Amino acid sequence: MSTDTTTDRPTREISVTVNGEEVTAEVEPRLKLSDFLRNYVDLGSVRVGCEHGVCGACTVSVDGDIAKSCLMYAVQLDGKEVTTVEGISEAGSLHPIQEAFHEEHALQCGFCTSGFIMSAREFLAENPDPTRAEIKAALADNICRCTGYQNIFDAVERAADNMEGD
Amino acid sequence: MSQTGEAGTEAEAEADVETDDGTFVGTGLNRVEDHRILTGEAEYIHDITPEGCLHMALLRTTHARADIVEVDTSEAEAHPECELVLTGEDVAAEYNPMPSGLSGIEEWALARDSVKFVGEPVAMVAAPDRYVAEDLLDMIDVAYDTQDPIVDPVDARRDDEVVHEELGTNVPDEEEFVFGDVDAAFREADTVVENQYSWGRISGVPLETAGVVAEYDTERDRFDIDCNIQLHTLVDDTVYEPLGYDPDDVSLSVPPDVGGSFGTKIAIHRYCVLAAIASKKLDGTPVKFVEDRIENLQGGDMHSSDREYLVRLACDDDGTIRGLDVNFVDDFGAYPRYPVNQTLKPLAVLTNAYDIEHVRYNYELVLTNKTAQTAYRGFGVPPHLYALEMAIDEAAREAGVDPYELRQSNLIGPDQVPYTLPSNNVYDSGDYPGALAELKDTVETQELTEGGLLDPEVVAQQREEGKYRGVGYSVHIEPGVSGSDWTDRQRTDRETLENRSREDVAELPEYLQGSVDEDGTVVVYLATDTSGQGHQTIVKQLLADELELLPSDIEVSYLDSAEAPTEYGTAASRMAVMLSGAAQGLAEAFADNFERLAATHWDIDRTAVSYRDGAVHRANSDETLSLADLAAIDEDYQESLTAAEYAYDHPASEIEAFDEALTRKYPVYPTAAFAANAPIVEVDVGTGAVEILKFYSLRDCGTQLNPTIVEGQAMGGLAQGIGAALLEEFSYDDSGQPQAITLFDYLLPSVTNVPEMELLHTETPSPFTATGAKGTGEGGMIDGPASIAVAINRALEPFDVVVDEIPATPHRLRRKLRDGDE
Ligand code: FES
Ligand code: FES
């Protein structure tokens, strides 16, 4: 247990490209990426459901790979690129995956939705024409407590169809 | 901080979705809630962080049972960033205990003299940031005098040691109900089947944890509390009573988006109270707290049913079930929240869909050193249906008959509905045998054929590899739309109960309020909260039809607890039915007011005006007044005739058949949605692992207001049922340590556990409700676990194994299979 009662905890300056924009910040090394994105960059789409890497609600894209932002520290992001739901479509419009989630009623409470969208987005970028089994494997790291998954499944399939040729 | 503003409901292209007659109820109108969620704009409680807000963290005990000797907070207090530290003594010095689910128990928001379960909060701190707040927790020293915890509920009944000294017993409530001549039924029956079944402690575990932002208003001496509590207009007493304030001085607002609740967030008052106290101590600085997942799982006051059953069935050789005898012990942990309600609710579906005349129902409510139990989807019903269906399976085995046949021959027939249960609740409508037969037919047509999942050749092949397939058929009733005052039965002495009359029964209506905006938009306010069920969409559909408008002409928002009348709200599968009635009433009140206003304006008789298609029409003329016109006129007259409110009573209050149950405080649930289920499972007898290959379910919730939402509720409920049946459990070791405190241990079903679901729907409208809708918010969680267990039993028939513990984990099934071999 620390008896240090001073407030001068160490910080580091980081520079991250978030949704295409350069963000510079002074952060403590212990700051989780999820908290950085939510509290420093004000990206509310990043949801926090467990903070131990199981639920996937905090899923974002880091340099083109999906990552659970609760399992990373902000300082690890220095010099990297992050994309969140806020960055996947023009303001006011919906990305085809978002569209498909709406059409298929793939969300109820919606707390898991950002995470699923980010996972699906990376997945479809690599597998534009996936099989059901591949979709299942791609979604296995995200938990939804409301929908029973079937509609999420259908939404990802629909999005794949709609995005064909994109 | 009130959340009564608009919640960003994007409109649909409505022409695509209306029915032929131009109505919206009954269509799968896409949800208006989605857009803000999909874009990340939705504000959940964790998104609310007012300027200058401080963050609270709680120190939780790691002991299951101990006296608190000393709490030393000096080091934390000395920290430059520490804004506040409070202990149980500090809270007790100025505030009240929290309301208890049972009289005789005193519970404080922070423990005072002793701790009674691992995770119980003993101190709170506030700091500018959550990380720092958690650092401060490490600087608080608590000295404990530990004792052996009381863990096993069956042993706890001996009262060798008690959880609450002041109570003097670990069994603070028990009751036996005898309906009919149970002894005779058992004496005269050809066979009596008897067995024990265990239902593991589970809960809703919504993806969003509990959270609160409280702000004390120093000038007005009142509190504004944003939080994701469920039923904020009903259970606000759990917050204002401990604070010692009037209801009007504590407004609870719930964000329009809550990340799931399933009953569990009814009991988050501890956090609201503590954040409010902290804000007051800090002269009105807002204080925020969001539970982390570990806190939520171990000490979040949200576990649910944990039961040991002993069930007996009295059967005749011809397959008639004469009598049922249900006994159970329910482990409520240290501080029960809604204990008796949960142990009594199964009376509303006492014999499930079976016609059984003589029934005994007996429970013992037990306290142990575990986390408090509160509500979870189904509210005590799922374990009852599971235990009953397991007993039916054993009876079938004993008699050597096909369990499908035994079920069919005992189901309540369509000619028997409305059917009054021995416990006086009434099933409104439905053809249960017909549904089961239809489902069986479908499954056999699709799966018993070549290449199907139950193709005999495939089944035989799989068996060679140790994989046993089975399909189980069962029908389940979902009790919907609670609303009478039965929930405090335990607080009513038996004599008073005998002498009650129908007039003494209190009702819990559903309230809607509305007004017309300048541009003619109708703004409607719900007196309840929502956690993903799509109430904004449903209300738009209902009112669009009633007022002959488009859904986009209507906005739906929420009242806070101080503005709203004391309401029941979102629980007990109420909303489809209650909102149907409330929307009809509100529309009538609106039309009436509009007509009065127009008549005054035109200075003509009321009978010469009529409201239709979004305007008031003047008789014998082309003159009309649109809603926007009316709003402008209303401005001038100042009569508030473009506003209206309505409280829809409760369907059961109008129906004589429920009088007896209402008067005697038996659970009254006037709608009986039902499901015939047939999951197809495969059990690997080597590993004990169960895979659900496909889940067939034929469901009927009367008139479907929005079939898309209905189906979503069914599938989500079934997924929770799958979790309950196979994966989820809050177990404890002998020292009272919780074994599932992360999502690595408490296993939520993922897409890999949930199979393809084939849902079939029929619509048997309820004769008791305004639109014919039946409550259906809990369905799959109620009927899922039992029906999966029935299917496993079928698969394991060759081994004579019956599921007697839920969840049926690989470990447990392997043990059963091994013991069965001996
Ligand atoms: S919050 Fe990151 S995985 Fe759950
Ligand atoms: S929609 Fe609620 S967790 Fe997925």
PDB file of C-alpha atoms and ligand atoms in Angstrom, chain A residues 106-113 116 143-147, chain B residues 207 259, ligand 2:
ATOM      1  CA  ALA A 106     -30.362  -6.059 -33.751  1.00  0.00           C
ATOM      2  CA  LEU A 107     -30.353  -3.842 -30.689  1.00  0.00           C
ATOM      3  CA  GLN A 108     -32.555  -3.464 -27.649  1.00  0.00           C
ATOM      4  CA  CYS A 109     -30.873  -1.613 -24.799  1.00  0.00           C
ATOM      5  CA  GLY A 110     -28.049  -0.804 -27.206  1.00  0.00           C
ATOM      6  CA  PHE A 111     -25.251  -0.947 -24.683  1.00  0.00           C
ATOM      7  CA  CYS A 112     -23.457  -3.641 -26.662  1.00  0.00           C
ATOM      8  CA  THR A 113     -24.173  -2.119 -30.047  1.00  0.00           C
ATOM      9  CA  PHE A 116     -20.700  -5.235 -32.232  1.00  0.00           C
ATOM     10  CA  ILE A 143     -21.708 -10.187 -25.399  1.00  0.00           C
ATOM     11  CA  CYS A 144     -25.260  -9.029 -25.862  1.00  0.00           C
ATOM     12  CA  ARG A 145     -27.605  -9.621 -22.949  1.00  0.00           C
ATOM     13  CA  CYS A 146     -30.791  -8.501 -24.689  1.00  0.00           C
ATOM     14  CA  THR A 147     -31.227  -9.721 -28.237  1.00  0.00           C
TER      15      THR A 147
ATOM     16  CA  LEU B 207     -24.462  -5.203 -19.850  1.00  0.00           C
ATOM     17  CA  GLY B 259     -28.338  -0.600 -20.784  1.00  0.00           C
TER      18      GLY B 259
HETATM   19  S1  FES C   2     -28.873  -4.774 -26.830  1.00  0.00           S
HETATM   20 FE1  FES C   2     -28.651  -4.785 -24.671  1.00  0.00          FE
HETATM   21  S2  FES C   2     -26.792  -5.800 -24.452  1.00  0.00           S
HETATM   22 FE2  FES C   2     -27.132  -5.959 -26.565  1.00  0.00          FE
END
